């Protein structure tokens, strides 16, 4: 299957390209930055294309894997190109708004005969599976709390996305509706396997995906808050947010850091009487 890795010049895109080659695959590398994309393609002996997502860029491909974040900026054009070209779409986002918009493309994707799969990385896959497992153990659950901790560090794209998410504030699912709340509020202590840790509410894709996979109407997703979280409201101011994003350096966690750290997830559901299932 012919696959284009878009954003191959970025941290996650380059890792995925190297992994694909190690498994005998030959993806087409693509992105806007000609120098880095060309250099990686030459190193790996792969074909490449330069430019924004478009039907022309996707010519002859069957799948587009979008690794270029923030996905709120890149996904709309990439999705439109895939629908026009009849190409399957995947990305690795965790951005709530991207998940919410993706469901709006269901009819168009069915008509085009393509799959639109968002959040195909870590983001919601393990936590959504955990939520579904607990919901199956407690039929009639009305409340779900999820938390995760990923201390390994951030790529440049994820860090830039984080500034935007902090500026937007947190959100919760209440009575089936998405309700905005202050970033980090509410907070609680979660008993992760490595030990208890205080976490705060955030904007995360599970508020969209777990709602659909479990039918639970009240959902809160937590994570450990980054340093400077108290300044989150300041990033609503566009020029300040863009200035902070511009300061983020390229790169991400080293191979040793990735090898030496892991992720932890926790979840609990409760029914209308307050009876819990979990935690897990």
Coordinates of C-alpha atoms in Angstrom, one line a residue:
X1 CA 0.0 0.0 0.0
X2 CA 1.4 3.4 -1.0
X3 CA 1.6 5.7 2.0
X4 CA 2.7 9.3 2.3
X5 CA 4.1 10.4 5.6
X6 CA 3.3 14.1 5.8
X7 CA 5.4 16.2 8.2
X8 CA 8.3 13.8 7.8
X9 CA 10.7 16.7 8.6
X10 CA 9.2 16.8 12.2
X11 CA 10.2 14.8 15.2
X12 CA 7.3 12.2 15.1
X13 CA 7.2 12.1 11.3
X14 CA 10.9 11.2 11.1
X15 CA 10.6 8.5 13.8
X16 CA 7.6 7.0 11.9
X17 CA 9.6 7.1 8.6
X18 CA 12.5 5.3 10.2
X19 CA 10.3 2.7 11.8
X20 CA 8.6 2.1 8.5
X21 CA 11.9 1.5 6.7
X22 CA 13.1 -0.8 9.5
X23 CA 10.0 -2.9 8.8
X24 CA 10.6 -3.1 5.1
X25 CA 8.2 -0.3 4.0
X26 CA 8.9 2.5 1.6
X27 CA 6.7 5.4 2.3
X28 CA 6.8 8.6 0.4
X29 CA 8.0 11.5 2.6
X30 CA 6.3 14.9 2.3
X31 CA 6.1 18.3 3.9
X32 CA 6.5 22.0 3.4
X33 CA 10.2 22.2 4.4
X34 CA 12.2 21.1 1.3
X35 CA 15.6 20.9 3.0
X36 CA 14.8 18.6 5.9
X37 CA 12.4 16.4 3.9
X38 CA 14.9 16.0 1.1
X39 CA 17.7 15.2 3.6
X40 CA 15.8 12.5 5.4
X41 CA 14.5 11.0 2.1
X42 CA 18.1 10.9 0.8
X43 CA 19.4 9.3 4.0
X44 CA 16.6 6.6 4.0
X45 CA 16.6 6.1 0.2
X46 CA 12.9 7.1 -0.1
X47 CA 10.9 9.2 -2.6
X48 CA 9.7 12.6 -1.4
X49 CA 7.3 15.4 -2.3
X50 CA 7.2 19.0 -1.2
X51 CA 4.2 21.2 -0.7
X52 CA 1.0 21.6 1.3
X53 CA -1.6 18.8 1.3
X54 CA -3.5 18.7 -2.0
X55 CA -4.9 16.2 -4.5
X56 CA -1.8 16.7 -6.6
X57 CA 0.5 15.9 -3.7
X58 CA -1.4 12.7 -3.0
X59 CA -1.4 11.5 -6.6
X60 CA -1.0 7.7 -6.7
X61 CA -1.1 7.3 -2.9
X62 CA -3.6 5.2 -1.0
X63 CA -3.0 6.5 2.5
X64 CA -1.9 9.8 4.0
X65 CA -0.4 9.7 7.5
X66 CA -0.5 13.3 8.8
X67 CA 2.3 13.9 11.4
X68 CA 2.4 17.7 11.2
X69 CA 1.0 19.5 14.2
X70 CA -0.7 21.5 15.4
X71 CA -3.3 19.5 13.7
X72 CA -5.9 22.2 14.1
X73 CA -3.8 24.0 11.4
X74 CA -2.9 21.1 9.2
X75 CA -5.8 18.6 9.3
X76 CA -8.5 20.7 7.5
X77 CA -6.5 20.9 4.3
X78 CA -5.2 17.4 4.6
X79 CA -8.7 15.9 5.1
X80 CA -10.1 18.0 2.2
X81 CA -7.3 16.7 -0.1
X82 CA -7.9 13.1 0.9
X83 CA -11.7 13.4 0.3
X84 CA -11.1 14.9 -3.1
X85 CA -8.4 12.3 -4.1
X86 CA -10.1 9.3 -2.5
X87 CA -7.2 8.7 -0.2
X88 CA -7.5 7.2 3.4
X89 CA -6.5 9.6 6.1
X90 CA -4.7 9.0 9.5
X91 CA -3.2 11.4 12.0
X92 CA -1.6 11.3 15.4
X93 CA -3.4 14.2 17.1
X94 CA -4.8 14.4 20.6
X95 CA -6.6 17.7 19.9
X96 CA -10.2 17.8 21.1
X97 CA -11.4 20.1 18.4
X98 CA -9.9 18.0 15.6
X99 CA -11.7 14.9 16.9
X100 CA -15.0 16.8 17.1
X101 CA -14.7 18.1 13.6
X102 CA -13.6 14.7 12.2
X103 CA -17.0 13.2 13.0
X104 CA -18.5 15.9 10.8
X105 CA -16.8 14.3 7.8
X106 CA -18.5 10.9 8.3
X107 CA -21.0 11.2 5.4
X108 CA -18.3 12.6 3.0
X109 CA -15.9 9.9 3.9
X110 CA -18.5 7.2 3.3
X111 CA -19.4 8.7 0.0
X112 CA -15.7 8.8 -1.0
X113 CA -15.1 5.2 0.2
X114 CA -12.2 6.2 2.5
X115 CA -11.4 5.8 6.2
X116 CA -10.8 9.0 8.3
X117 CA -8.9 7.9 11.4
X118 CA -7.7 10.6 13.8
X119 CA -5.7 10.0 17.0
X120 CA -4.0 6.9 15.7
X121 CA -1.0 7.4 18.0
X122 CA -0.9 7.1 21.8
X123 CA -3.3 9.8 22.4
X124 CA -6.7 8.3 22.9
X125 CA -6.2 4.6 22.0
X126 CA -5.1 3.2 25.4
X127 CA -7.4 5.5 27.5
X128 CA -10.4 4.9 25.3
X129 CA -9.9 1.2 25.5
X130 CA -9.6 1.5 29.3
X131 CA -12.8 3.5 29.4
X132 CA -14.7 1.0 27.3
X133 CA -13.5 -1.9 29.5
X134 CA -14.7 -0.3 32.7
X135 CA -18.0 0.8 31.1
X136 CA -18.6 -2.8 30.1
X137 CA -18.0 -3.8 33.8
X138 CA -20.6 -1.3 35.0
X139 CA -23.6 -1.1 32.7
X140 CA -25.5 2.1 33.5
X141 CA -22.3 4.1 34.3
X142 CA -23.0 7.8 34.2
X143 CA -19.6 9.3 35.1
X144 CA -16.1 8.6 33.8
X145 CA -12.8 10.0 35.0
X146 CA -9.6 9.4 33.0
X147 CA -6.0 10.4 33.8
X148 CA -2.7 9.8 32.1
X149 CA 0.9 10.7 32.8
X150 CA 3.5 10.8 30.0
X151 CA 6.7 12.2 31.5
X152 CA 9.0 11.4 28.6
X153 CA 9.0 14.9 27.1
X154 CA 7.4 16.7 24.2
X155 CA 8.2 17.1 20.5
X156 CA 8.2 20.6 19.0
X157 CA 4.8 20.1 17.4
X158 CA 3.3 18.8 20.6
X159 CA 4.8 21.7 22.6
X160 CA 3.4 24.2 20.1
X161 CA 0.0 22.5 20.3
X162 CA 0.1 22.6 24.2
X163 CA 0.4 26.4 24.2
X164 CA -2.8 26.6 22.0
X165 CA -4.6 24.1 24.2
X166 CA -3.6 26.0 27.4
X167 CA -5.0 29.2 25.9
X168 CA -8.2 27.5 25.1
X169 CA -8.6 26.3 28.6
X170 CA -9.9 22.9 29.7
X171 CA -13.2 21.2 29.0
X172 CA -15.4 18.6 30.5
X173 CA -18.3 16.5 29.2
X174 CA -21.3 17.4 31.4
X175 CA -24.8 15.9 30.6
X176 CA -23.5 15.0 27.2
X177 CA -22.4 18.6 26.4
X178 CA -18.8 19.9 26.2
X179 CA -18.5 22.6 28.9
X180 CA -15.4 24.9 29.0
X181 CA -13.6 25.2 32.3
X182 CA -10.4 26.9 33.6
X183 CA -7.3 25.0 32.6
X184 CA -6.4 22.6 35.4
X185 CA -9.7 22.8 37.1
X186 CA -11.0 20.7 38.7
X187 CA -8.0 18.9 40.1
X188 CA -7.5 15.7 42.1
X189 CA -4.9 13.2 43.2
X190 CA -4.7 10.1 41.1
X191 CA -3.1 6.8 42.4
X192 CA -0.9 6.0 39.4
X193 CA 1.1 2.7 39.7
X194 CA 4.2 4.8 40.3
X195 CA 2.6 6.7 43.1
X196 CA -0.1 9.3 43.7
X197 CA 0.1 12.5 41.7
X198 CA -2.0 15.6 41.5
X199 CA -3.5 16.2 38.1
X200 CA -5.8 18.8 36.6
X201 CA -8.5 18.9 34.0
X202 CA -7.4 19.4 30.4
X203 CA -8.7 19.4 26.8
X204 CA -8.3 15.9 25.4
X205 CA -9.7 13.8 22.7
X206 CA -11.3 11.3 25.0
X207 CA -14.0 13.9 25.8
X208 CA -15.1 13.2 22.2
X209 CA -14.1 9.6 21.6
X210 CA -14.9 8.0 25.0
X211 CA -18.3 9.7 25.0
X212 CA -19.1 7.9 21.7
X213 CA -17.6 4.6 22.7
X214 CA -19.2 4.4 26.1
X215 CA -22.2 6.6 26.0
X216 CA -21.3 8.1 29.4
X217 CA -22.5 11.6 29.7
X218 CA -20.2 13.1 32.3
X219 CA -16.4 12.8 31.5
X220 CA -13.3 14.5 32.9
X221 CA -9.8 13.9 31.6
X222 CA -6.8 14.8 33.8
X223 CA -3.1 15.1 33.3
X224 CA -0.2 16.5 35.4
X225 CA 0.0 20.2 34.7
X226 CA 3.2 21.6 33.2
X227 CA 5.2 24.3 34.9
X228 CA 3.7 27.7 34.4
X229 CA 0.2 26.3 34.1
X230 CA -1.1 29.2 36.1
X231 CA -0.2 31.5 33.1
X232 CA -2.5 29.5 30.8
X233 CA -5.1 32.2 30.4
X234 CA -2.5 34.6 29.0
X235 CA -2.1 32.3 26.0
X236 CA -5.6 33.2 24.8
X237 CA -3.8 36.4 23.6
X238 CA -2.8 35.4 20.0
X239 CA 0.4 37.4 19.7
X240 CA 1.7 36.1 23.0
X241 CA 0.8 32.5 22.2
X242 CA 2.5 32.7 18.8
X243 CA 5.6 34.2 20.3
X244 CA 5.8 31.4 22.8
X245 CA 5.3 28.8 20.0
X246 CA 8.0 30.4 18.0
X247 CA 10.5 29.9 20.9
X248 CA 9.9 26.1 20.9
X249 CA 13.1 24.4 19.7
X250 CA 13.0 21.6 17.1
X251 CA 13.5 18.0 18.3
X252 CA 12.1 16.0 21.1
X253 CA 13.0 13.3 23.7
X254 CA 16.2 11.4 22.9
X255 CA 16.2 7.7 22.2
X256 CA 17.6 7.1 25.7
X257 CA 14.8 9.2 27.2
X258 CA 12.1 7.4 25.2
X259 CA 13.6 4.0 26.2
X260 CA 13.8 5.0 29.9
X261 CA 10.3 6.4 30.4
X262 CA 6.8 5.1 29.9
X263 CA 3.2 6.2 30.2
X264 CA 0.6 5.5 32.9
X265 CA -3.2 5.7 32.5
X266 CA -5.9 5.5 35.2
X267 CA -9.7 5.4 34.9
X268 CA -12.8 5.0 37.1
X269 CA -16.5 4.9 36.3
X270 CA -19.5 5.4 38.6
X271 CA -23.2 4.6 38.2
X272 CA -26.1 6.9 39.4
X273 CA -25.9 5.5 42.9
X274 CA -22.2 6.4 43.2
X275 CA -21.1 2.8 42.9
X276 CA -17.7 2.6 41.2
X277 CA -16.0 0.2 38.8
X278 CA -12.2 0.5 38.8
X279 CA -9.9 2.2 39.3
X280 CA -7.7 0.7 36.7

